[in-house]
Coordinates of C-alpha atoms in Angstrom, one line a residue:
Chain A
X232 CA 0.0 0.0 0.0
X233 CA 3.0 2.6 1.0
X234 CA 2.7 5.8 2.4
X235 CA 2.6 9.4 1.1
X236 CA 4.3 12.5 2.3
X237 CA 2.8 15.7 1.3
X238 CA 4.5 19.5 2.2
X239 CA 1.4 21.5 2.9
X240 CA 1.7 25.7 3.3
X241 CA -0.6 27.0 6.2
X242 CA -1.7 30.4 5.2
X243 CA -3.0 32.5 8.1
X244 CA -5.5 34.6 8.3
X245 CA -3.7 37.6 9.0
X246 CA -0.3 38.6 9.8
X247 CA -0.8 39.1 13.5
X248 CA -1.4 35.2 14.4
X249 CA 0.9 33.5 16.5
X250 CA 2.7 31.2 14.2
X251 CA 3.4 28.8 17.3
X252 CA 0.4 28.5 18.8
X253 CA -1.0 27.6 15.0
X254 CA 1.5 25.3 14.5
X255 CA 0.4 23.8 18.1
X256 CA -3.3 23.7 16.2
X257 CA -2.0 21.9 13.2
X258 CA -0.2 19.0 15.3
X259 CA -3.3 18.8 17.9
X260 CA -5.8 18.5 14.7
X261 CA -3.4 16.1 12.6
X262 CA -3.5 13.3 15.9
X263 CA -4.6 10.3 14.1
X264 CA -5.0 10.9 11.2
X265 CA -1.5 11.3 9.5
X266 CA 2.1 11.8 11.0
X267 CA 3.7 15.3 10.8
X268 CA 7.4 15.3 9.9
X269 CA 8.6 18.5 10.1
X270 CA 7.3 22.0 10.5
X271 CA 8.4 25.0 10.0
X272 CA 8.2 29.1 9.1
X273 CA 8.4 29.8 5.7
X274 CA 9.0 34.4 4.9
X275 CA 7.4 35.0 2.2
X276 CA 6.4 39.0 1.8
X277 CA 5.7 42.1 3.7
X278 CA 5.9 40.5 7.3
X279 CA 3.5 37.6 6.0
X280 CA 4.9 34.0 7.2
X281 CA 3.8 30.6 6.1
X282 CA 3.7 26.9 7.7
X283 CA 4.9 24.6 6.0
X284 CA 4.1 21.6 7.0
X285 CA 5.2 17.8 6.1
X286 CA 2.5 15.2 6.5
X287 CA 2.8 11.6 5.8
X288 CA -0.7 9.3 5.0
X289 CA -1.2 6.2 4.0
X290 CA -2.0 5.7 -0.1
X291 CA -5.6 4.4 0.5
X292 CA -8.4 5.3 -0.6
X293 CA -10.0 9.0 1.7
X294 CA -6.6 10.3 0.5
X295 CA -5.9 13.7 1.8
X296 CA -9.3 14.7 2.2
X297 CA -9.5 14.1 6.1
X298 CA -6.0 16.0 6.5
X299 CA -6.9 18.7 4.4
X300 CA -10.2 19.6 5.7
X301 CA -9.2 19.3 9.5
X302 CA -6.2 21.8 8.4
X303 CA -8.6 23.9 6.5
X304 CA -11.0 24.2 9.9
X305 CA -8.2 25.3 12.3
X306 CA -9.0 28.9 13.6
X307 CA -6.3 31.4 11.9
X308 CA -6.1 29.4 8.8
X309 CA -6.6 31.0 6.3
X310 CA -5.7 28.6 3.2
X311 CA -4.3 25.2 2.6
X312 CA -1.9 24.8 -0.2
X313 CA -0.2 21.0 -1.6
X314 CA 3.4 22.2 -2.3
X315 CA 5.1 19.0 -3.0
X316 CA 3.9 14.9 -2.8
X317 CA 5.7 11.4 -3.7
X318 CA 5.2 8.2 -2.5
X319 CA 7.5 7.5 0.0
X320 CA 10.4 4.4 -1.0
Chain B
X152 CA 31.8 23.2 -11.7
X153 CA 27.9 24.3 -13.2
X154 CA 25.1 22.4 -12.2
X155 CA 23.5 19.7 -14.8
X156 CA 20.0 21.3 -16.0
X157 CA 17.6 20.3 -13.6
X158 CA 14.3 17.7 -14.9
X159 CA 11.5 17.0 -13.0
X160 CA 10.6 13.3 -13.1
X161 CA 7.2 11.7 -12.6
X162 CA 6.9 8.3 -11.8
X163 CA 3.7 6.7 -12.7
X164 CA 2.3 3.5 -13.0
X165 CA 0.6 0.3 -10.9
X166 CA 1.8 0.5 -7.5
X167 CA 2.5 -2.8 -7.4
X168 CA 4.6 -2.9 -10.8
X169 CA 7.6 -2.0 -9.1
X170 CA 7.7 1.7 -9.3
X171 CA 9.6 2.1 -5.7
X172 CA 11.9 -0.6 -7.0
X173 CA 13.1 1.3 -10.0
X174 CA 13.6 4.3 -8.2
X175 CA 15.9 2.6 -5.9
X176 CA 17.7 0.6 -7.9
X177 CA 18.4 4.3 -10.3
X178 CA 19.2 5.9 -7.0
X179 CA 21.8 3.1 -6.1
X180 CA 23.5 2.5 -9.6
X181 CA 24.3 5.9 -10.0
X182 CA 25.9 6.5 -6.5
X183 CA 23.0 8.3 -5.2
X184 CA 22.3 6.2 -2.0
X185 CA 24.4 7.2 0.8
X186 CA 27.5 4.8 1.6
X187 CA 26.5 4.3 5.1
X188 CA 23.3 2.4 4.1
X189 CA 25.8 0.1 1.6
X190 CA 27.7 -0.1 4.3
X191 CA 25.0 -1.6 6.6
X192 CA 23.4 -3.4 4.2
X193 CA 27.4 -5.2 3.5
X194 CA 28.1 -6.3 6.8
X195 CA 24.5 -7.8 7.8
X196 CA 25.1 -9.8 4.7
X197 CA 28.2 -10.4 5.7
X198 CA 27.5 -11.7 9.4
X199 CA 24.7 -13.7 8.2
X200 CA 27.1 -14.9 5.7
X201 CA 26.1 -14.2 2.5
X202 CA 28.7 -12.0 0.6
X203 CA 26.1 -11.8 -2.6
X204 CA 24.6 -8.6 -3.5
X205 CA 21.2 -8.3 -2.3
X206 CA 19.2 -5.7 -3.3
X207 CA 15.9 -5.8 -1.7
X208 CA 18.1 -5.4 2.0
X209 CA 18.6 -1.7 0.2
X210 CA 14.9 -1.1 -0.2
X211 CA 15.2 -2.1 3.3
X212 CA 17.5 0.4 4.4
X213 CA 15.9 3.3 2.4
X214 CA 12.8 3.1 4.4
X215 CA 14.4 3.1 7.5
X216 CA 16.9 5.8 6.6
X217 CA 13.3 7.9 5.4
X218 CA 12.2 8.0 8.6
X219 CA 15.1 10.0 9.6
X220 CA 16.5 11.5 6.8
X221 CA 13.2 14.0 5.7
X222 CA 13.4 17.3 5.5
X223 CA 10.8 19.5 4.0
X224 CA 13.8 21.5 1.8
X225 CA 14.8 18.5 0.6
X226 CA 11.7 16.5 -0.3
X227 CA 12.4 14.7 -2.9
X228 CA 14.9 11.8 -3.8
X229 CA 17.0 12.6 -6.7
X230 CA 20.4 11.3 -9.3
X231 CA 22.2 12.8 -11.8
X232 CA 22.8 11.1 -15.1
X233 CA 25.1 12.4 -17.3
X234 CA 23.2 15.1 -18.9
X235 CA 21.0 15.9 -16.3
X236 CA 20.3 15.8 -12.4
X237 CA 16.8 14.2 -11.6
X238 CA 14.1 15.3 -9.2
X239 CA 11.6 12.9 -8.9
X240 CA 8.0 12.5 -7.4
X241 CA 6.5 8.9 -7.2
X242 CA 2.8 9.3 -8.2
X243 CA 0.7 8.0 -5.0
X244 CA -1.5 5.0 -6.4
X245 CA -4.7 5.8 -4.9
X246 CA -7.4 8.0 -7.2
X247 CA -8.1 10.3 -4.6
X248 CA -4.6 12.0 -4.6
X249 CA -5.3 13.4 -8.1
X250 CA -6.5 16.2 -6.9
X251 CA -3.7 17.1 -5.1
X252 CA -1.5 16.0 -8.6
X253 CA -3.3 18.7 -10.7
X254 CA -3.2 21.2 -8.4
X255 CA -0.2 21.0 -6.2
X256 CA 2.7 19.3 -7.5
X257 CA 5.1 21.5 -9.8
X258 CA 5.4 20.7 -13.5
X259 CA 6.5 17.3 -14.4
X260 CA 9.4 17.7 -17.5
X261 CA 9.1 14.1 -18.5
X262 CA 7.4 11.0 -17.3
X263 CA 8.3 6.8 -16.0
X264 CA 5.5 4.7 -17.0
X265 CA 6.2 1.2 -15.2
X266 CA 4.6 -1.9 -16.4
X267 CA 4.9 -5.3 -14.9
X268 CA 5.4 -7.9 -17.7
X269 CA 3.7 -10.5 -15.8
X270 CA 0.4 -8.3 -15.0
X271 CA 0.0 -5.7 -18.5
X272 CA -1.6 -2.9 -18.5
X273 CA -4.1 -2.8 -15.3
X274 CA -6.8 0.2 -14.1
X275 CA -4.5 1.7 -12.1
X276 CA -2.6 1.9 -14.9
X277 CA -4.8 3.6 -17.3
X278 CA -5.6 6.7 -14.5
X279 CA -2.0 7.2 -14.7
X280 CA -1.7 7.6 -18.1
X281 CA -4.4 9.7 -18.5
X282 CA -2.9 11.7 -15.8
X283 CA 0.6 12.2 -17.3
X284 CA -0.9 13.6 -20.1
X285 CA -3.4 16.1 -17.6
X286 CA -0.2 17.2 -16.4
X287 CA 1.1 18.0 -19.7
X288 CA 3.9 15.8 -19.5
X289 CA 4.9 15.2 -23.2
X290 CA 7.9 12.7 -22.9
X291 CA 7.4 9.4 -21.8
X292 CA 9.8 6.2 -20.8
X293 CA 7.9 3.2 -21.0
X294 CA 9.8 0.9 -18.7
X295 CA 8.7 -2.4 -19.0
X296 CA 9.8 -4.0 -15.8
X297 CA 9.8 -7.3 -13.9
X298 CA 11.3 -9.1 -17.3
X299 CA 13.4 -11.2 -14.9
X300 CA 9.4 -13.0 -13.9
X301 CA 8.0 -13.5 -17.1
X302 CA 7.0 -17.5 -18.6
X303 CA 9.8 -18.5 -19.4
X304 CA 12.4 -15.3 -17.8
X305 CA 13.0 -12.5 -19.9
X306 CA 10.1 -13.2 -22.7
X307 CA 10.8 -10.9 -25.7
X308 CA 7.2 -11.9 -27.4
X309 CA 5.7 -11.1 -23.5
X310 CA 7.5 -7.9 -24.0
X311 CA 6.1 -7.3 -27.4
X312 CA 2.6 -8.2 -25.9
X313 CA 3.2 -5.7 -23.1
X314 CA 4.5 -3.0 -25.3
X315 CA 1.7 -3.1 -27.9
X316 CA -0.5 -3.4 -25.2
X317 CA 1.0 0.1 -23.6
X318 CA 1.7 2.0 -26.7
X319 CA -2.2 1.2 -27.8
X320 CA -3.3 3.3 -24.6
X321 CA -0.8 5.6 -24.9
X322 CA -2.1 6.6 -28.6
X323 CA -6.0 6.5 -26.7
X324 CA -4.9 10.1 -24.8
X325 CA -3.2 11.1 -27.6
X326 CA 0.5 10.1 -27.1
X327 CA 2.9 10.8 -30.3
X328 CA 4.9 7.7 -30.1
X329 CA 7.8 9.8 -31.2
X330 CA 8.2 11.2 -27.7
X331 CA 8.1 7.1 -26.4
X332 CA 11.0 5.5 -25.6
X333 CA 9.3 1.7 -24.5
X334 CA 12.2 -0.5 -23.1
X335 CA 12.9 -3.9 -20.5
X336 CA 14.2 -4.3 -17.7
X337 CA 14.3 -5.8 -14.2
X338 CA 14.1 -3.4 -11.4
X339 CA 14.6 -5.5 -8.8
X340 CA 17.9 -7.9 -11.1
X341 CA 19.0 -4.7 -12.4
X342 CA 18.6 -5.6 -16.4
X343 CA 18.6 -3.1 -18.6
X344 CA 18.7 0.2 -16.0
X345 CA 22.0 0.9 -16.5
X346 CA 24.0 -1.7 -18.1
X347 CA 23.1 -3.9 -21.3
X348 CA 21.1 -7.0 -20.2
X349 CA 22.9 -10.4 -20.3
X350 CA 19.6 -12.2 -20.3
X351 CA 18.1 -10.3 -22.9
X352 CA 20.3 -10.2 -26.0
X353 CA 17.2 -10.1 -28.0
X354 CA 16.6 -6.9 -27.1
X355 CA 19.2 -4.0 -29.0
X356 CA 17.9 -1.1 -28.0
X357 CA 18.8 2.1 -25.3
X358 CA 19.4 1.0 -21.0
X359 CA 17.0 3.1 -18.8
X360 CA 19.8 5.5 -18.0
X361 CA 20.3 6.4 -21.5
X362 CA 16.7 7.0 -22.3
X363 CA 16.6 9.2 -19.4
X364 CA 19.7 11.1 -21.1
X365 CA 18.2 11.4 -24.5
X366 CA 15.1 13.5 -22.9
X367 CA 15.1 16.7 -23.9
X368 CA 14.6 19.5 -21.4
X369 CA 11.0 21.5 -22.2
X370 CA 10.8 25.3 -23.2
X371 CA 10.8 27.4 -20.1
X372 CA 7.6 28.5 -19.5
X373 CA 9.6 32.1 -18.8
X374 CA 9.0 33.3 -22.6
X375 CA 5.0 32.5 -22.1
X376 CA 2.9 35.6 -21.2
X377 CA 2.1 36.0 -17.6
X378 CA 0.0 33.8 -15.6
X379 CA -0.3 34.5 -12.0
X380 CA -3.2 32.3 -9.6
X381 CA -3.6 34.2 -6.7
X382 CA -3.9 32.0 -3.5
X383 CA -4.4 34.6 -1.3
X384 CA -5.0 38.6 -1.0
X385 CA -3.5 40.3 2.2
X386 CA -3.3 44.0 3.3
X387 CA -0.2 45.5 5.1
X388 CA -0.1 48.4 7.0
X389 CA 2.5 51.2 4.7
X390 CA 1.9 48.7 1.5
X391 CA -1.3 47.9 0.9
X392 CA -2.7 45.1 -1.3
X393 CA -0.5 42.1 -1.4
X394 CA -1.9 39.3 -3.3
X395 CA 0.3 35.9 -3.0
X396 CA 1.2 33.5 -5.9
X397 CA 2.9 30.9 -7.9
X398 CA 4.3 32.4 -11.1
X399 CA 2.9 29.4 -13.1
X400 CA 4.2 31.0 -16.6
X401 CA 6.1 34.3 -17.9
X402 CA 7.4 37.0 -15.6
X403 CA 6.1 39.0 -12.8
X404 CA 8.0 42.2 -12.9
X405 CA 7.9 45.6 -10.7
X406 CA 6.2 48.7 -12.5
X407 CA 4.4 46.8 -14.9
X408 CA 0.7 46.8 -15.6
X409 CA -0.9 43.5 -14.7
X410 CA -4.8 42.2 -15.0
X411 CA -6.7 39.9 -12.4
X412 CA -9.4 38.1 -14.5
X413 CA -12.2 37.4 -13.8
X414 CA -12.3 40.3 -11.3
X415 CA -11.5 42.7 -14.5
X416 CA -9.3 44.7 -12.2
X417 CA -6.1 46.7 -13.2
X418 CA -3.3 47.6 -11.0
X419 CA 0.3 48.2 -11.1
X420 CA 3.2 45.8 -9.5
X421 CA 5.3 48.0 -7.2
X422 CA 7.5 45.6 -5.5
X423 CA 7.8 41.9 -5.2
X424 CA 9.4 39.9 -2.8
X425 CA 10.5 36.6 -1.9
X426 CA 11.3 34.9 0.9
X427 CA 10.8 38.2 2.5
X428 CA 13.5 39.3 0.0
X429 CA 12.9 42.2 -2.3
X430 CA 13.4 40.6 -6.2
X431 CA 13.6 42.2 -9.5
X432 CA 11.5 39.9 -11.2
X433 CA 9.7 36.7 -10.3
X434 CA 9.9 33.8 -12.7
X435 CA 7.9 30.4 -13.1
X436 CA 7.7 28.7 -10.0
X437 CA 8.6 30.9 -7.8
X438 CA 6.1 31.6 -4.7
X439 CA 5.5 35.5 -4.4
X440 CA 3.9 38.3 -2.9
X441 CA 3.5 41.6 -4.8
X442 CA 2.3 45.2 -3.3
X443 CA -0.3 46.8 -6.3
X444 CA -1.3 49.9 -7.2
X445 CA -4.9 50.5 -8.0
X446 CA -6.7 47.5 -6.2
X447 CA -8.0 47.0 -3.0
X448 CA -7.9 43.8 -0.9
X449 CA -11.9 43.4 -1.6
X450 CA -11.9 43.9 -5.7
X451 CA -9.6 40.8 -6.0
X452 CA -9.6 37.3 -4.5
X453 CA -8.3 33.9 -4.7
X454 CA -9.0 32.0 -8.2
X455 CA -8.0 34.9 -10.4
X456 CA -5.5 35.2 -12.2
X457 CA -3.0 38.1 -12.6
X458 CA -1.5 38.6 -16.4
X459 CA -0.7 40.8 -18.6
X460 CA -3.3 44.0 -19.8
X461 CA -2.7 43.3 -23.0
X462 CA -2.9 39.3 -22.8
X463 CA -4.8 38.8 -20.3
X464 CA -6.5 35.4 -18.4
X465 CA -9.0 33.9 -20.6
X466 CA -12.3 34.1 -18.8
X467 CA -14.5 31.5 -20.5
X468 CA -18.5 31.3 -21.0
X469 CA -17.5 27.9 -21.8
X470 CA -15.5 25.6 -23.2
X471 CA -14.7 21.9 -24.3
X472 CA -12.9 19.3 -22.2
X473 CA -11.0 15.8 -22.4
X474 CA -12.0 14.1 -19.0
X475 CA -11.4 10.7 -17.4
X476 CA -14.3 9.3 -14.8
X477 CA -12.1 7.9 -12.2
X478 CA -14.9 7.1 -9.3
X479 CA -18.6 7.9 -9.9
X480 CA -21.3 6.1 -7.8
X481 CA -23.4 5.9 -10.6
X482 CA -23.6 7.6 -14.1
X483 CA -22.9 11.3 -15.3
X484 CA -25.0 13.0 -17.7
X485 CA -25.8 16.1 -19.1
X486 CA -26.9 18.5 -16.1
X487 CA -24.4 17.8 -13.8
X488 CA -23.1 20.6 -11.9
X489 CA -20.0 19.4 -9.6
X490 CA -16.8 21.6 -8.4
X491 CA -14.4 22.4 -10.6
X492 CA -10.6 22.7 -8.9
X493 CA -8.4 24.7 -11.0
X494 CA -5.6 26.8 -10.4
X495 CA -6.3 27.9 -7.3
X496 CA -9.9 28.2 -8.4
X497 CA -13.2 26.3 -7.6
X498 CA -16.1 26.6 -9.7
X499 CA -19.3 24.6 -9.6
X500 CA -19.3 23.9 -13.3
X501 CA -22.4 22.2 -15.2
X502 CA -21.5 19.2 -18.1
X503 CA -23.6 20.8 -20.7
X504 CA -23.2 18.2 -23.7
X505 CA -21.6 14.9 -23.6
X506 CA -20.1 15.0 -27.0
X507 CA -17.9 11.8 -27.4
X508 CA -17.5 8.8 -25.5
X509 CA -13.6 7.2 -26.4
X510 CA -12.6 3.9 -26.2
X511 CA -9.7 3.0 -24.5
X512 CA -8.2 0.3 -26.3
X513 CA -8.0 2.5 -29.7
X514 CA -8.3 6.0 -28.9
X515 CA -11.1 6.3 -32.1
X516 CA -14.8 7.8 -31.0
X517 CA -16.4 4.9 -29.6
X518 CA -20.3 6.7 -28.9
X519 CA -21.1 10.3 -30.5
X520 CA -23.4 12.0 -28.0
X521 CA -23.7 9.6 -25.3
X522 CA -26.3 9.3 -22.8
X523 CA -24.0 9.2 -20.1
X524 CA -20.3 8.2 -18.7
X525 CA -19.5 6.2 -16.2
X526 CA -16.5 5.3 -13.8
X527 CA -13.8 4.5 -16.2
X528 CA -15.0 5.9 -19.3
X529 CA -12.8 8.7 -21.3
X530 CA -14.8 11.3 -22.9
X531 CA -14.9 14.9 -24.5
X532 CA -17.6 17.3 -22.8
X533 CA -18.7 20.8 -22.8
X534 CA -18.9 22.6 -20.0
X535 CA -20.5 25.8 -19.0
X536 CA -19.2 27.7 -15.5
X537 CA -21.9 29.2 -12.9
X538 CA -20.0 32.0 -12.3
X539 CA -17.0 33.5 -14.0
X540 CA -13.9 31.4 -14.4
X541 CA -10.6 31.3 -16.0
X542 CA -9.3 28.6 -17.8
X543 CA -7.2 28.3 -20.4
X544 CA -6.0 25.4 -23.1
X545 CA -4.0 23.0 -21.8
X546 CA -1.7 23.1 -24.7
X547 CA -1.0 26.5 -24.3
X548 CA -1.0 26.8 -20.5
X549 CA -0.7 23.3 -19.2
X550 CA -1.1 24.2 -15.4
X551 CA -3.9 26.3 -16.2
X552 CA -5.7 24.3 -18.2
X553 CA -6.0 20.9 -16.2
X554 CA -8.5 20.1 -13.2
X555 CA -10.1 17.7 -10.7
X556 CA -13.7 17.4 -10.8
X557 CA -14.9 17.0 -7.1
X558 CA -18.2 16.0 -5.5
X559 CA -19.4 14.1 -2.5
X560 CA -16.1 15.3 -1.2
X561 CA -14.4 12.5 -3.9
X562 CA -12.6 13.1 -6.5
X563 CA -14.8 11.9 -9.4
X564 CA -12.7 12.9 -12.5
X565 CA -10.0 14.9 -14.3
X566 CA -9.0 16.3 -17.6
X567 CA -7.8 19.0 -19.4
X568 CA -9.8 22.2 -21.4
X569 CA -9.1 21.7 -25.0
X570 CA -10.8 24.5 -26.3
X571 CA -12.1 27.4 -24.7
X572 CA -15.3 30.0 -26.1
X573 CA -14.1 33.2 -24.7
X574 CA -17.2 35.5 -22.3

């Protein structure tokens, strides 16, 4: 079956929200339903910061939908983006 | 010393077909997996006592070594051949990740289509195909693997059986065999990946390694005209609007006029920056914000698209699509209205006219005007938004011009916009 990882980028809302405490969000949310691998802060313009986010899921059917919409319902988050996904070896 | 040009390489293909296998055994036979896991893999054969080469301990040793050895800057596995240094992306086997294939990964330059001899050409196999070709991937390596478990071993007429087989869907999306290179090998043996095959001196053709150096390396989508998605629209206190992107095509460049379609808004790029970086210019692929003149946060949002004023986004009234139905409970017909991902766009879109139903074995029409399609099928539709949309052809804007048809929260089915009938 084999697993998937997928880098996610975790927009926030605004520029104001505690990248930390969102990141705390995004592991308490993705409990059980895929494995986070690395996290971290990603600049990208005029004081606005990313997450970017590494999740790996199994390649079964559901997919990323369960990840994607938990992500997508944190408080703060303003938009999910897939930035990179392979199988894993 | 300067760097090899870079190629983005998909691997596609039955998940069972060996796929992972070929990846590894590349990764290994051009130096490209670290000594220490040799090393390891060496002395447990040696303690148990077997001095012989064994490859699948190495498959082994990658998975563990994954576990430790991810970081998100350096996702992906890659080699070098002697032309070129490799990225690659292992296509996940399961339907539902295609919507994340269309709209997430970055643009495939050429394509691994693996095929177990044994098994042929399975489902699994066919949504992958049609895939490659929804990315716009125009150059293919048909690699024709497990030849080392055919009846008898290394079977040239089951390879001929396989490769007609493969190159008859290939034609059915609309593959120019010119831009196939079909050849055998064993993965998991090691025929024909790098070296010559002993056990297949019928065969006279190119190794794996030298198909993968007589790939040719795409146009730069740089020279296109401008296409911007915009993810997201932020304000900043002293800058004011600053919409955030993937340059998909062309050049974002300060003091330039730029369009957002379908918003029909004007307004002039003042700075960009990257990385929190000031840039000159933002080319495809990059991930940007941009401070503009002339727009406020509310007149633009996520799902335009930011080009030129004088070539702007095409914002369609309709237009005519090539689509695979990968999982539909039941039948789709003329009416249905599901959502639309593309670009960074979602639009609930309704299937207007089913025009042609295709049949996979030959590619030809199989059913003009069909009453419906069904999981499986390949057909041409027309399709009319609900609300203003841009999309363009796929041949002139691949990333622009592919999508994932959603509904039920599934992905149901994907394709490509072959013609468009401007608004």
């Amino acid at each position: 079956m084999g697993e998937v990882a997928i880098t996610y980028r975790i927009l926030p809302e605004t520029t104001d929200i505690d990248l930390k405490e969102l990141g705390d969000r995004v592991r308490d949310v993705s409990e059980g339903i895929g494995k986070i691998q690395g996290m971290q802060e990603k600049p990208i313009a005029f004081g606005l910061t990313a997450l970017l986010i590494r999740v790996i899921i199994e390649d079964k059917e559901g997919g990323p939908d369960e990840i994607e919409s938990a992500l997508s319902g944190i408080s703060g988050v303003q938009s999910v983006e897939v930035m990179d996904m392979t199988r894993l070896l | 010393m300067a760097e090899k040009p870079h190629m983005n390489l998909v691997f596609i293909g039955h998940v069972d077909h060996g796929k992972s296998t070929l990846v590894g055994r590349m990764l290994l036979e051009t130096g490209h997996i670290e000594q220490h896991i040799i090393d390891k893999y060496r002395e447990q054969a040696e303690a148990k006592g077997k001095g012989s080469f064994e490859f699948a301990w190495v498959m082994d040793a990658l998975k563990e070594e994954r576990e430790r050895g991810l970081t998100i800057d350096v996702a992906h596995k890659r080699f070098n051949s002697d032309k070129y240094y490799f990225t690659i992306i292992d296509a996940p086997g399961h339907r539902d990740f295609v919507k994340n294939m269309i709209t997430g990964t970055s643009q495939a330059d050429a394509a691994v289509l693996v095929v177990a001899s044994p098994e042929g050409v399975m489902a699994q196999t066919k949504e992958h195909v049609f895939l490659a070709r929804t990315l716009g991937v125009g150059q293919l390596i048909v690699a024709i693997n497990k030849m080392d478990a055919t009846k008898p071993p290394f079977s040239e007429e089951r390879y001929n059986e396989v490769k007609e087989e493969t190159t008859n869907l290939l034609k059915t999306v609309g593959y120019k065999m010119d831009n196939v290179q079909c050849l055998p090998v064993s993965a998991f043996k090691g025929d024909n990946t790098v070296k010559a095959s002993e056990n297949m001196g019928w065969y006279k053709g190119i190794t794996m390694l030298q198909a993968l150096d007589n790939l040719t390396l795409p146009e730069k989508p740089s020279g296109k005209p401008l296409r911007l998605p915009v993810q997201d629209v932020y304000t900043s206190t002293g800058v004011g609007t600053v919409p955030v992107g993937r340059v998909e095509t062309g050049v974002l460049k300060p003091d330039t006029k730029i369009m957002f379609m379908p918003s029909n808004k004007v307004g002039e790029v003042k700075t960009i920056e990257m990385h929190h970086e000031q840039i000159t210019q933002a080319e495809p692929g990059d991930n940007v914000g941009f401070n503009v003149r002339g727009v406020s946060r509310n007149d633009i949002r996520r799902g335009d698209v930011a080009g030129p004023v004088d070539d702007p986004p095409t914002v369609v009234k309709s237009f005519t699509a090539q689509i695979m139905v990968l999982n539909h409970p039941s039948v789709i017909t003329a009416g249905y209205t599901p959502v639309f991902h593309c670009h960074t766009a979602q639009v609930a879109c309704t299937v207007e006219a089913i025009q042609k139903k295709l049949d996979p074995k030959t590619g030809d029409v199989k059913e003009e005007n069909p009453d419906f399609i069904k999981t499986g099928d390949a057909a041409v539709i027309k399709v009319r938004p609900t609300r203003p949309m841009v999309i363009e052809r796929a041949k002139d804007f691949p990333q622009l011009g592919r999508f994932a048809i959603r509904d039920m929260g599934q992905t149901v089915a994907a394709g490509m916009c072959i013609d468009v009938e401007q608004k």
